[in-house]
mmCIF file of C-alpha atoms in Angstrom:
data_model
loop_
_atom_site.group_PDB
_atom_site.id
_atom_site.type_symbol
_atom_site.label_atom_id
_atom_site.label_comp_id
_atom_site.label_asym_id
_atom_site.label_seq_id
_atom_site.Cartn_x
_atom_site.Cartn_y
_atom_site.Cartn_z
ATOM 1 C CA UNK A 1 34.741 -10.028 -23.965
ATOM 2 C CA UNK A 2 32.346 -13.027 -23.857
ATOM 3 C CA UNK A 3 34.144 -14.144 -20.592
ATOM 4 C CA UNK A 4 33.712 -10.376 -19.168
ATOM 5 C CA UNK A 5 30.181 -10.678 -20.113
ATOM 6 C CA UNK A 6 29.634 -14.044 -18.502
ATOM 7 C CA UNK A 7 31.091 -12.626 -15.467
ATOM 8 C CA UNK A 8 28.735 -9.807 -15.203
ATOM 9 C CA UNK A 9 26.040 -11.953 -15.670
ATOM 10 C CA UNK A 10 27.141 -14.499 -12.632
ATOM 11 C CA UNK A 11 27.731 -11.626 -9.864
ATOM 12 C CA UNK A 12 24.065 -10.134 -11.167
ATOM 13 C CA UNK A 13 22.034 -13.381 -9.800
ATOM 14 C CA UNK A 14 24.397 -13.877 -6.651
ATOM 15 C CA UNK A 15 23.358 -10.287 -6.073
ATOM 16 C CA UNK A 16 19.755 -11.054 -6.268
ATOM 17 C CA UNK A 17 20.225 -15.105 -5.305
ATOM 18 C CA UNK A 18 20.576 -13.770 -1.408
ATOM 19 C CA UNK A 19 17.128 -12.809 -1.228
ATOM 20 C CA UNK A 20 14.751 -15.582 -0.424
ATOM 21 C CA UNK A 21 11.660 -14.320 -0.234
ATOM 22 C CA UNK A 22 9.127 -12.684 -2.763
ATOM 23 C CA UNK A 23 8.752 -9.912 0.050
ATOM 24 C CA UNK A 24 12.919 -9.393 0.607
ATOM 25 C CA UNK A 25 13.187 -10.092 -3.102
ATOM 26 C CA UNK A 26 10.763 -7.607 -5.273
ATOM 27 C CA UNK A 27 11.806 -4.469 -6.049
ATOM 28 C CA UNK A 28 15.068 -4.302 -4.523
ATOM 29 C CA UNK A 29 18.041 -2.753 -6.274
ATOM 30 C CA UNK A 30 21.437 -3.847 -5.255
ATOM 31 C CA UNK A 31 24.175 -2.590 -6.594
ATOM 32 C CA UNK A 32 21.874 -1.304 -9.803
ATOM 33 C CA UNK A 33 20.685 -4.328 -10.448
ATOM 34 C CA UNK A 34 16.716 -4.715 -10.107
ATOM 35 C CA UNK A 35 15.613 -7.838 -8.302
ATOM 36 C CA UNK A 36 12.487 -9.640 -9.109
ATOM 37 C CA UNK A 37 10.656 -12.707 -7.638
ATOM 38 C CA UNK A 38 9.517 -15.795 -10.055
ATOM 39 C CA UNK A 39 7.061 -17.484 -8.483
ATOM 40 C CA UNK A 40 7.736 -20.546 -10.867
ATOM 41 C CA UNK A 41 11.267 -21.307 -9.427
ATOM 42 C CA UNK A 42 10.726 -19.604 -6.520
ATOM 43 C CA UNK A 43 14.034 -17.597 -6.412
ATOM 44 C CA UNK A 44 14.524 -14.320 -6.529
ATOM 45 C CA UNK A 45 16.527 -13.317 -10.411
ATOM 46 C CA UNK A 46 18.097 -10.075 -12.069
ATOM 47 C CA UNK A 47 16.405 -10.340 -15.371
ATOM 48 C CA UNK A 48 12.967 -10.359 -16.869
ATOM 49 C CA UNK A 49 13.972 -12.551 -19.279
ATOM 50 C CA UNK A 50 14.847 -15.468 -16.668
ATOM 51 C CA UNK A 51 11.342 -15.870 -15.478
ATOM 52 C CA UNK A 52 7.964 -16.184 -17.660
ATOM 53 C CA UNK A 53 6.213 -12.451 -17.688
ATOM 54 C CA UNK A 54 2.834 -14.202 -15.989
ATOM 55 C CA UNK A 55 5.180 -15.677 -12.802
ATOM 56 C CA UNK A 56 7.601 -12.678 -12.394
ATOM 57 C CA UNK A 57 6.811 -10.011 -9.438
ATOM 58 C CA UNK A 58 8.934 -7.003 -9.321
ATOM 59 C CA UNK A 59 6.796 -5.093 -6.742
ATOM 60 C CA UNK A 60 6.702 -6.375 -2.847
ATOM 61 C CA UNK A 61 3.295 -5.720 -2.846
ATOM 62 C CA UNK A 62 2.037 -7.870 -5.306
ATOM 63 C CA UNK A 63 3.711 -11.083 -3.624
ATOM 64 C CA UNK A 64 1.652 -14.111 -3.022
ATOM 65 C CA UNK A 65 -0.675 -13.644 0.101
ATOM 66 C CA UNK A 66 -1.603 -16.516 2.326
ATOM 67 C CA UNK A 67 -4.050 -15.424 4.171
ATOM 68 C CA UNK A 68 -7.117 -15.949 2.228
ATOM 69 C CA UNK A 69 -10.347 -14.526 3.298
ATOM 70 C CA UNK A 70 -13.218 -16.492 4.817
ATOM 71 C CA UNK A 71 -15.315 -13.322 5.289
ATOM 72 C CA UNK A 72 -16.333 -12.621 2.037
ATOM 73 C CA UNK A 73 -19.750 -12.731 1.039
ATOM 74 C CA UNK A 74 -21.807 -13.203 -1.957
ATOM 75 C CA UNK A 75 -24.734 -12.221 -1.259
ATOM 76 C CA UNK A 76 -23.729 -9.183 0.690
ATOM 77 C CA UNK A 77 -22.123 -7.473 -2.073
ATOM 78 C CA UNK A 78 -25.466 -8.511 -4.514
ATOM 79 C CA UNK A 79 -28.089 -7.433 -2.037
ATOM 80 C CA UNK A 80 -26.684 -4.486 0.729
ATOM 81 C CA UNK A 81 -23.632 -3.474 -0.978
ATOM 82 C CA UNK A 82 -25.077 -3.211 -4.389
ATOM 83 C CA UNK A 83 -28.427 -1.216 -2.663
ATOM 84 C CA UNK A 84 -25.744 1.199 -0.858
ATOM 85 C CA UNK A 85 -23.733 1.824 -4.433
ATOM 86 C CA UNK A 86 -27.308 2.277 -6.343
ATOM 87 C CA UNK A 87 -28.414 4.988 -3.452
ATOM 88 C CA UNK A 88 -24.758 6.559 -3.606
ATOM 89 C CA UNK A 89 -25.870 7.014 -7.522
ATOM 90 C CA UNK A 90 -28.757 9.009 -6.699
ATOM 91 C CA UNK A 91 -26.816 11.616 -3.998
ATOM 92 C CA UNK A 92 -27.196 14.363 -7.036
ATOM 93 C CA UNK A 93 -28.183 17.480 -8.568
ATOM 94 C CA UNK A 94 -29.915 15.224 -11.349
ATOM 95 C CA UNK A 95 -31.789 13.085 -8.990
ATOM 96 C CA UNK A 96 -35.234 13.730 -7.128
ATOM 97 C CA UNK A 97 -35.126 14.330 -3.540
ATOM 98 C CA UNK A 98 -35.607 11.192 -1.322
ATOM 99 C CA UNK A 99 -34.156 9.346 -4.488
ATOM 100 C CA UNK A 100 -31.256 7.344 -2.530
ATOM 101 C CA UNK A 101 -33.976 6.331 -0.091
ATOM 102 C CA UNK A 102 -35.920 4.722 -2.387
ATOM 103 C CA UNK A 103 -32.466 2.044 -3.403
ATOM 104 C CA UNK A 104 -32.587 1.326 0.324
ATOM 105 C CA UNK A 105 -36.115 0.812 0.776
ATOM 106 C CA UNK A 106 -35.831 -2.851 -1.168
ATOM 107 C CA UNK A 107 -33.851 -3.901 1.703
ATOM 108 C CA UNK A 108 -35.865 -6.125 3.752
ATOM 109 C CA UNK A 109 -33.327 -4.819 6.985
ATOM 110 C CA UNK A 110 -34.208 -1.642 8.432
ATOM 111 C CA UNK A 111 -31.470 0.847 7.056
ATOM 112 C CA UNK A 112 -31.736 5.027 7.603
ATOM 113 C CA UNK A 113 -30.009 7.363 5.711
ATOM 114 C CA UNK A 114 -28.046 10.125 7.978
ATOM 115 C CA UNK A 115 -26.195 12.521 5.289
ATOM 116 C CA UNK A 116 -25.934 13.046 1.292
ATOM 117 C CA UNK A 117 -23.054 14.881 0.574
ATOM 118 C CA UNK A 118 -22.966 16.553 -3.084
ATOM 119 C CA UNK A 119 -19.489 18.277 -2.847
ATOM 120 C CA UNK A 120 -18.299 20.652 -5.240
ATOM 121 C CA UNK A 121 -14.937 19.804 -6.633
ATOM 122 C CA UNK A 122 -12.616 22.202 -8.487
ATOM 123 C CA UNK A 123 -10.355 20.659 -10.655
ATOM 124 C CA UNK A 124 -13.173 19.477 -13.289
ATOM 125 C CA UNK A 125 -15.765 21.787 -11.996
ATOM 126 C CA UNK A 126 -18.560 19.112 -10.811
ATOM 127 C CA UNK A 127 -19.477 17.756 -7.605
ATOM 128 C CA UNK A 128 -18.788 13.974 -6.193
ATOM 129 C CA UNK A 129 -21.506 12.382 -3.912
ATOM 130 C CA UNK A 130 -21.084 10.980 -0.566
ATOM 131 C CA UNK A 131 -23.900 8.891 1.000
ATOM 132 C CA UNK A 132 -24.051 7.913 5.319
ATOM 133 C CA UNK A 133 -26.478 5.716 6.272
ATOM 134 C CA UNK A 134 -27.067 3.070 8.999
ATOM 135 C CA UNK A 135 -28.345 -0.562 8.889
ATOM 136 C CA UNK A 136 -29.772 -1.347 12.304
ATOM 137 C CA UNK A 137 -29.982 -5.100 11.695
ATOM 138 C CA UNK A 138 -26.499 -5.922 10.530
ATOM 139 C CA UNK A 139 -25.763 -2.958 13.066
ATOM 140 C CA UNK A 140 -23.135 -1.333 10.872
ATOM 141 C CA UNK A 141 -22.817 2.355 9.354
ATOM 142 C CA UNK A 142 -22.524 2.688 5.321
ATOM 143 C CA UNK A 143 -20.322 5.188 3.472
ATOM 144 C CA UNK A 144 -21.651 5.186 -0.065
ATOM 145 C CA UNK A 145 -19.526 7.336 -3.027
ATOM 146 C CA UNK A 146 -21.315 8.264 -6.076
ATOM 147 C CA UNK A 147 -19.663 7.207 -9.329
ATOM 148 C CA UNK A 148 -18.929 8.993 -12.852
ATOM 149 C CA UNK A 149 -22.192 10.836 -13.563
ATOM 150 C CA UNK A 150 -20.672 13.293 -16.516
ATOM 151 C CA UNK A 151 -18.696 13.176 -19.469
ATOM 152 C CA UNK A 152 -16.656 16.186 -18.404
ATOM 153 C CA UNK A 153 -15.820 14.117 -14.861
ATOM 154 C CA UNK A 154 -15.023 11.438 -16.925
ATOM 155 C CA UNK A 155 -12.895 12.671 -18.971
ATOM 156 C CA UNK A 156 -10.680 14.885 -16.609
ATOM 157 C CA UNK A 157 -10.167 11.403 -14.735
ATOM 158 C CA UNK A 158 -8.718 10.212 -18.043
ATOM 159 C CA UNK A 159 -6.565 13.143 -18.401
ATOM 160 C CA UNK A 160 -4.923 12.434 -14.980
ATOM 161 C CA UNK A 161 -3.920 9.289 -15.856
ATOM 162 C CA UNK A 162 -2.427 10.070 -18.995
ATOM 163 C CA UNK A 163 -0.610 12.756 -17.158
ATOM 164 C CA UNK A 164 1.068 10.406 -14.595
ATOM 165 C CA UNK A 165 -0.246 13.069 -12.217
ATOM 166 C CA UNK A 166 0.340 12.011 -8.584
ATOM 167 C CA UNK A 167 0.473 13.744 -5.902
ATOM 168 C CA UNK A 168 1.460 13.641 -1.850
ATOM 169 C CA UNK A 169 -1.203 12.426 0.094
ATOM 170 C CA UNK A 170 -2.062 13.455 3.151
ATOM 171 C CA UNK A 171 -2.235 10.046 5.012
ATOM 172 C CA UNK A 172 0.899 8.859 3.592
ATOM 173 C CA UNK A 173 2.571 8.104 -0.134
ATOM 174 C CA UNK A 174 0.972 9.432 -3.218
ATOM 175 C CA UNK A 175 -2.319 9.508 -5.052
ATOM 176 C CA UNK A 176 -3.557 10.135 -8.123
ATOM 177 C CA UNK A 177 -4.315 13.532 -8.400
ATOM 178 C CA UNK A 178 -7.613 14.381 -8.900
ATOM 179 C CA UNK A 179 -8.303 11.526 -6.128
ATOM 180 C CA UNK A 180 -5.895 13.333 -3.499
ATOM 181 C CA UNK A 181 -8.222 16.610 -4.326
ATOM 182 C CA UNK A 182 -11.949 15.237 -3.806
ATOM 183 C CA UNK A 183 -10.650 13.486 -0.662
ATOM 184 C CA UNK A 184 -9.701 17.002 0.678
ATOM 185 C CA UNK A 185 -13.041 18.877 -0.836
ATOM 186 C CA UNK A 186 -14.859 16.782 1.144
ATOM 187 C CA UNK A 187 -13.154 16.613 4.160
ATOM 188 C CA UNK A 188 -13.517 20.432 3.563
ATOM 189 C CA UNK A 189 -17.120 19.954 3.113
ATOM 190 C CA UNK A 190 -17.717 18.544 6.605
ATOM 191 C CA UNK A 191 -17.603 14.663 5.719
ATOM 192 C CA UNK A 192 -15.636 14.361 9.337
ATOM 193 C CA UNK A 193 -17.804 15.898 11.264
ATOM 194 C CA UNK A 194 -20.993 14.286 9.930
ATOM 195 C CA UNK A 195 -19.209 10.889 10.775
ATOM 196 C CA UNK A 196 -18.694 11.642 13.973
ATOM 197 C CA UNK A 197 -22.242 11.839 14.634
ATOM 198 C CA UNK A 198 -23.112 8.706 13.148
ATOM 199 C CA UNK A 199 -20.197 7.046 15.006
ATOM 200 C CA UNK A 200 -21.335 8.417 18.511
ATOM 201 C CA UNK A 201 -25.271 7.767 17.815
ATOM 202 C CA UNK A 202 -24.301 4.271 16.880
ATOM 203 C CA UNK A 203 -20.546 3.503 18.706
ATOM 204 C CA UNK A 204 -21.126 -0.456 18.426
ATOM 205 C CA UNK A 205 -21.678 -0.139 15.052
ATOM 206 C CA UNK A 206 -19.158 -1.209 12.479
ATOM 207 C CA UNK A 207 -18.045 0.760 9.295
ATOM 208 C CA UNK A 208 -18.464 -0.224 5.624
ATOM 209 C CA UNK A 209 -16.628 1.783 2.892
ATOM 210 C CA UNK A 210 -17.956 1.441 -0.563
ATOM 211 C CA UNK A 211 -18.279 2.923 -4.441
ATOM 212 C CA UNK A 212 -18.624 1.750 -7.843
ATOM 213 C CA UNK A 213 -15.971 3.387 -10.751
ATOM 214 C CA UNK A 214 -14.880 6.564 -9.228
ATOM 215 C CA UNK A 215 -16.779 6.314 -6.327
ATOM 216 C CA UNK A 216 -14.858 2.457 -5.722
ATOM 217 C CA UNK A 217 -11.215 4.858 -5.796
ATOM 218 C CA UNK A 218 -12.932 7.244 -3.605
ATOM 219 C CA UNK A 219 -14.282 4.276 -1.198
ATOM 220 C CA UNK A 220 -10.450 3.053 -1.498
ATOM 221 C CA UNK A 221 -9.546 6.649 -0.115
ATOM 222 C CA UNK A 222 -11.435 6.527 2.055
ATOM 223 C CA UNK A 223 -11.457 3.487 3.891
ATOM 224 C CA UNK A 224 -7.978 4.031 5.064
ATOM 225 C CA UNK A 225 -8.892 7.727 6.568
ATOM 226 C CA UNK A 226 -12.000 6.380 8.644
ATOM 227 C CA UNK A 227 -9.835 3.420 9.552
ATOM 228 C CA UNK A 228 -7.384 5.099 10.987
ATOM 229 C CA UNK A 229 -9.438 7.985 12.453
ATOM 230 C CA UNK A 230 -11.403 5.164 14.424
ATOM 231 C CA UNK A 231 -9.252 2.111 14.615
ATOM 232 C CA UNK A 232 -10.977 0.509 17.272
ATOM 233 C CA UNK A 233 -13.490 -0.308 14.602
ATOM 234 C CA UNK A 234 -14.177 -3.010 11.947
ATOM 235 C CA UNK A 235 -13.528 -1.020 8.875
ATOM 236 C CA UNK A 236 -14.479 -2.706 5.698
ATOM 237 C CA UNK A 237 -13.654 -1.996 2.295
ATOM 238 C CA UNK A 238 -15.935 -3.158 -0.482
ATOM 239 C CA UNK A 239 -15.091 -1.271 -3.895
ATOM 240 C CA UNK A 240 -16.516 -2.515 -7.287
ATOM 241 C CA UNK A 241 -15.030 -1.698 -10.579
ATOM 242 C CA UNK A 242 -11.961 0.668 -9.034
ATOM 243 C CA UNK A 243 -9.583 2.067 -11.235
ATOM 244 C CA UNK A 244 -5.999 2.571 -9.154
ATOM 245 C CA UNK A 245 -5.836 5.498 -6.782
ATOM 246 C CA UNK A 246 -2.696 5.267 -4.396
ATOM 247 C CA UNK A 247 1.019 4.501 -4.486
ATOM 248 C CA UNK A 248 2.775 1.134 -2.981
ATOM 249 C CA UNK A 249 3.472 3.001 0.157
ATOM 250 C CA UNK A 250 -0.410 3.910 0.295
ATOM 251 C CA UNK A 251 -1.197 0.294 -0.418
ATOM 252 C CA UNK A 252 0.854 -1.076 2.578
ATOM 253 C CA UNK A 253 -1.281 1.411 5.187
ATOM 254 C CA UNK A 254 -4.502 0.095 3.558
ATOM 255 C CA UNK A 255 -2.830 -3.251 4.620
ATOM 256 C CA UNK A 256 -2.008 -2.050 8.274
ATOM 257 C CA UNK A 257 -5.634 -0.165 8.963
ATOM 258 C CA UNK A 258 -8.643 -1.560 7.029
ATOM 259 C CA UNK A 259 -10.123 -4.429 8.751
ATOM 260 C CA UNK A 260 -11.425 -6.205 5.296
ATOM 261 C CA UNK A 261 -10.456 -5.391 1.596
ATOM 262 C CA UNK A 262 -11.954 -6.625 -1.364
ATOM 263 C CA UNK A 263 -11.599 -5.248 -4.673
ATOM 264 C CA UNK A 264 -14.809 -6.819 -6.862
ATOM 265 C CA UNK A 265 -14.013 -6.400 -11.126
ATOM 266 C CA UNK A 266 -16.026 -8.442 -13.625
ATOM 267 C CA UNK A 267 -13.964 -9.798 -16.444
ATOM 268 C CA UNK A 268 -13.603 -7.469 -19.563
ATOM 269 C CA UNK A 269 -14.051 -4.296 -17.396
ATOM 270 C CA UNK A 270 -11.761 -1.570 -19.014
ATOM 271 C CA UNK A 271 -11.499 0.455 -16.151
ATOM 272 C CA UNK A 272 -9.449 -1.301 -13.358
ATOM 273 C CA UNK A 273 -6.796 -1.259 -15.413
ATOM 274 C CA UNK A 274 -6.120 2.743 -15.509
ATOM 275 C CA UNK A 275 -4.313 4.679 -14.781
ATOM 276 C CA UNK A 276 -2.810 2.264 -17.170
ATOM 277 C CA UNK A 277 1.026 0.233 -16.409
ATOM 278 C CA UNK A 278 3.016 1.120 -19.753
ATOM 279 C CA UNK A 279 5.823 0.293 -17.463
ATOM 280 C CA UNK A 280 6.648 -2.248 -14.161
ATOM 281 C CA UNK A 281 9.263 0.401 -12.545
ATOM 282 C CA UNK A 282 7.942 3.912 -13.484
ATOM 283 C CA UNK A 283 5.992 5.038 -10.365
ATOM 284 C CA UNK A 284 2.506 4.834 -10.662
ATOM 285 C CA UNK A 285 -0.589 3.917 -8.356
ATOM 286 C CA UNK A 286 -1.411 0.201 -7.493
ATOM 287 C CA UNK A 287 -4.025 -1.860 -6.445
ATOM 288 C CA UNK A 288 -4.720 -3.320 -3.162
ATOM 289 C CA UNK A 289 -5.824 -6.254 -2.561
ATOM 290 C CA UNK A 290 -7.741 -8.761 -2.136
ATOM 291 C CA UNK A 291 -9.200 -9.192 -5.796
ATOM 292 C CA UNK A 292 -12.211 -10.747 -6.351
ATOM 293 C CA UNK A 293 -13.031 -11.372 -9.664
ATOM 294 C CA UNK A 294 -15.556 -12.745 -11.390
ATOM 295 C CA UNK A 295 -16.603 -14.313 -14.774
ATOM 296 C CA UNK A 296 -18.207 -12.280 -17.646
ATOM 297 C CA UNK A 297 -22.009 -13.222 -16.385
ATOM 298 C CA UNK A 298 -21.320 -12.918 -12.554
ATOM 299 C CA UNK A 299 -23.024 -15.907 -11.751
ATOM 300 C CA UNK A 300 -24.199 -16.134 -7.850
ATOM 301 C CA UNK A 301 -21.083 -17.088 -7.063
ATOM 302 C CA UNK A 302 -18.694 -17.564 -9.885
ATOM 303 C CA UNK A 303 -15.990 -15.617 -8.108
ATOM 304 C CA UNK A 304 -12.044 -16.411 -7.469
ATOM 305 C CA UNK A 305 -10.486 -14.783 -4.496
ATOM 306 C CA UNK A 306 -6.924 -14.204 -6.071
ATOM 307 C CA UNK A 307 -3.795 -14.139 -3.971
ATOM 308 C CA UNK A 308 -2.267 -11.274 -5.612
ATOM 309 C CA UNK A 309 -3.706 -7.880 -6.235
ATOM 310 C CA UNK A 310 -2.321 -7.877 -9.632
ATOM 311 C CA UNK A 311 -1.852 -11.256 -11.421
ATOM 312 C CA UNK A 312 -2.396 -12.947 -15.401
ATOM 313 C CA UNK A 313 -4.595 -15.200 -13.862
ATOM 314 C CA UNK A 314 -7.065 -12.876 -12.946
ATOM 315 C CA UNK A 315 -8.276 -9.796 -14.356
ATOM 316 C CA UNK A 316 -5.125 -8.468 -15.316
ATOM 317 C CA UNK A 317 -5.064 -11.602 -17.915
ATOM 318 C CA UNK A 318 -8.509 -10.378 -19.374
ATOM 319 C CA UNK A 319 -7.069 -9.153 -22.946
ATOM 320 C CA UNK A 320 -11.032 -8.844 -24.408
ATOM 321 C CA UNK A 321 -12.285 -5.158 -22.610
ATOM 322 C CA UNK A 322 -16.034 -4.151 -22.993
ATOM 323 C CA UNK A 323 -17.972 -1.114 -21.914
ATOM 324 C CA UNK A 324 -20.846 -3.474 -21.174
ATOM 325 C CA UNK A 325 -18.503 -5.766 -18.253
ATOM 326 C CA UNK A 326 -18.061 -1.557 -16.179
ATOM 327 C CA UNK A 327 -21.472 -0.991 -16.265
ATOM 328 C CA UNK A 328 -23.575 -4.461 -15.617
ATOM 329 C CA UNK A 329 -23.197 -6.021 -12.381
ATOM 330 C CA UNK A 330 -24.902 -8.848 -11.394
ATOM 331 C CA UNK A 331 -28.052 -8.464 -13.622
ATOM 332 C CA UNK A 332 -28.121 -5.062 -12.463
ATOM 333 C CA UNK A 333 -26.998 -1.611 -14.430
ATOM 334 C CA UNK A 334 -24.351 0.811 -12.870
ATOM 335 C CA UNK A 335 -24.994 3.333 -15.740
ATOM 336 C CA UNK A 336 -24.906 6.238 -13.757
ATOM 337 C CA UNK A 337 -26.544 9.495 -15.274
ATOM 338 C CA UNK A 338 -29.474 11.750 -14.550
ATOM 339 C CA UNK A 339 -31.071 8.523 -12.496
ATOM 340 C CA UNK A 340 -34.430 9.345 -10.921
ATOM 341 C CA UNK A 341 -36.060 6.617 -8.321
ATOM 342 C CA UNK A 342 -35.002 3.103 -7.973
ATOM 343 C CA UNK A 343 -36.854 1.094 -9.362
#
């Protein structure tokens, strides 16, 4: 019995010892037996239990990526990003009119806003914001999405994930539910169309994607449908405290499309990590990359770019979660509800 077992055991890693790569390697099943990269030995193994937990990748995805960005910026996200996000806030029923104007207006560039959006959405009965706008100096159009702004929006969110409710997505793959239904109510709404005008008005102009919470999953949505509707265009993607939205499959076109990708979370934030992993093989959504995450006081640049969307070493090793790390952002609050003018 002990030499049957042995046996086993020996044609389970030649199985997986063919594979090479972390890319050929992770998450192939040959024969029934699940493959996994460990980035420690640097060989591809049948067993969880042959590589340490931190250093084991069972999803291609989440291999090691080489090729670093240079093109991140600091101060971008701090100063225009952050300005776009806080005016995004304001695209509500709660706030005053000309209240999203008011976030841009501490901008020293000279930056319009085109369209606010407040779409209706059906499955928790509230409405999502969108925000287009224009910066003429760093000559590129905004798309701003409004985060969390009710208990009842926040909740359903939470009930979705619990659920394990995915859906097809249009674009390709599948998305977590209640995303996969705002991206349609406001394509429905005319978001398209009143693109479309910004893109002709300004057709030099490149595009910037961006959210904080939900509106960082709905940026994530989106940045992949306006890349690929105009792919002649710098698209980039800068969403801040995202929780998951899409499937592997939806992660690899976000790969192929978006121009730029960077996923800021602050250590201790709860909310990147839902809809929550109880399991490595059940399907589920994942998170793009590139990561960049930063220490509990987000120091002007106290930031690591990590090479994997998902890794121990950054925010997925953050055991220590804290309300406070979702909501304050670089000295600034992201508490978004009933906000008036920026002040």
């Amino acid at each position: 019995m002990t030499q049957l077992l042995v046996f086993v055991k020996s044609l389970e890693l030649n199985q997986c010892s063919q594979f090479t790569s972390c890319e050929t390697c992770a998450g192939i099943v040959d024969s029934g037996i699940s493959c996994r990269w460990c980035l420690e030995s640097k060989e591809c193994v049948p067993s969880k239990y042959l590589c340490h937990p931190w250093k084991t990748v069972i999803h291609d995805i989440n291999c090691p990526l080489s090729n670093i960005p240079t093109t991140y910026s600091d101060t971008f996200l701090r100063t225009e990003v952050a300005a776009y996000i806080h005016a995004a806030n304001r695209v509500s029923e709660y706030s005053p009119v000309g209240a999203p104007m008011s976030c841009l207006m501490k901008l020293k560039a000279r930056v319009d806003v085109l369209n606010e959006l407040d779409v209706p959405t059906k499955l928790e009965g509230r409405t999502i914001g969108v925000l287009i706008g224009v910066n003429h100096d760093l000559q590129h159009i905004f798309i701003g999405f409004r985060s969390t702004n009710d208990p009842v929006q926040f909740v359903s969110q939470f009930y979705v994930f619990m659920m394990g409710w995915m859906e097809d997505f249009p674009l390709g793959g599948k998305m977590v539910a209640i995303y996969s239904r705002m991206y349609k109510e406001i394509l429905e709404f005319g978001f398209d169309d009143c693109l479309e005008k910004a893109v002709m008005k300004y057709p030099t102009y490149a595009l910037v994607v961006t959210g904080h919470s939900l509106g960082g999953a709905m940026s994530t949505v989106f940045a992949l449908h306006v890349a690929m509707k105009y792919p002649q265009k710098l698209t980039s993607l800068y969403s801040v405290s995202a929780p998951r939205s899409g499937d592997e499959t939806f992660v690899k076109l976000l790969r192929q499309h978006v121009s730029e990708e960077f996923r800021v979370v602050r250590d201790g934030d709860f909310v990147p990590d839902s809809p929550f992993r109880i399991s490595q093989t059940i399907e589920t959504a994942h998170h793009n990359s590139f990561e960049i995450f930063y220490g509990s006081h987000m120091a002007v640049d106290n930031y690591v770019i990590c090479n994997q969307p998902e890794t121990e070493y950054c925010l997925k090793g953050s055991w220590w979660k804290k309300p406070v790390a979702h909501m304050y952002l670089f000295d600034q609050n992201f508490f978004n509800y009933h906000l008036g003018y920026c002040e």
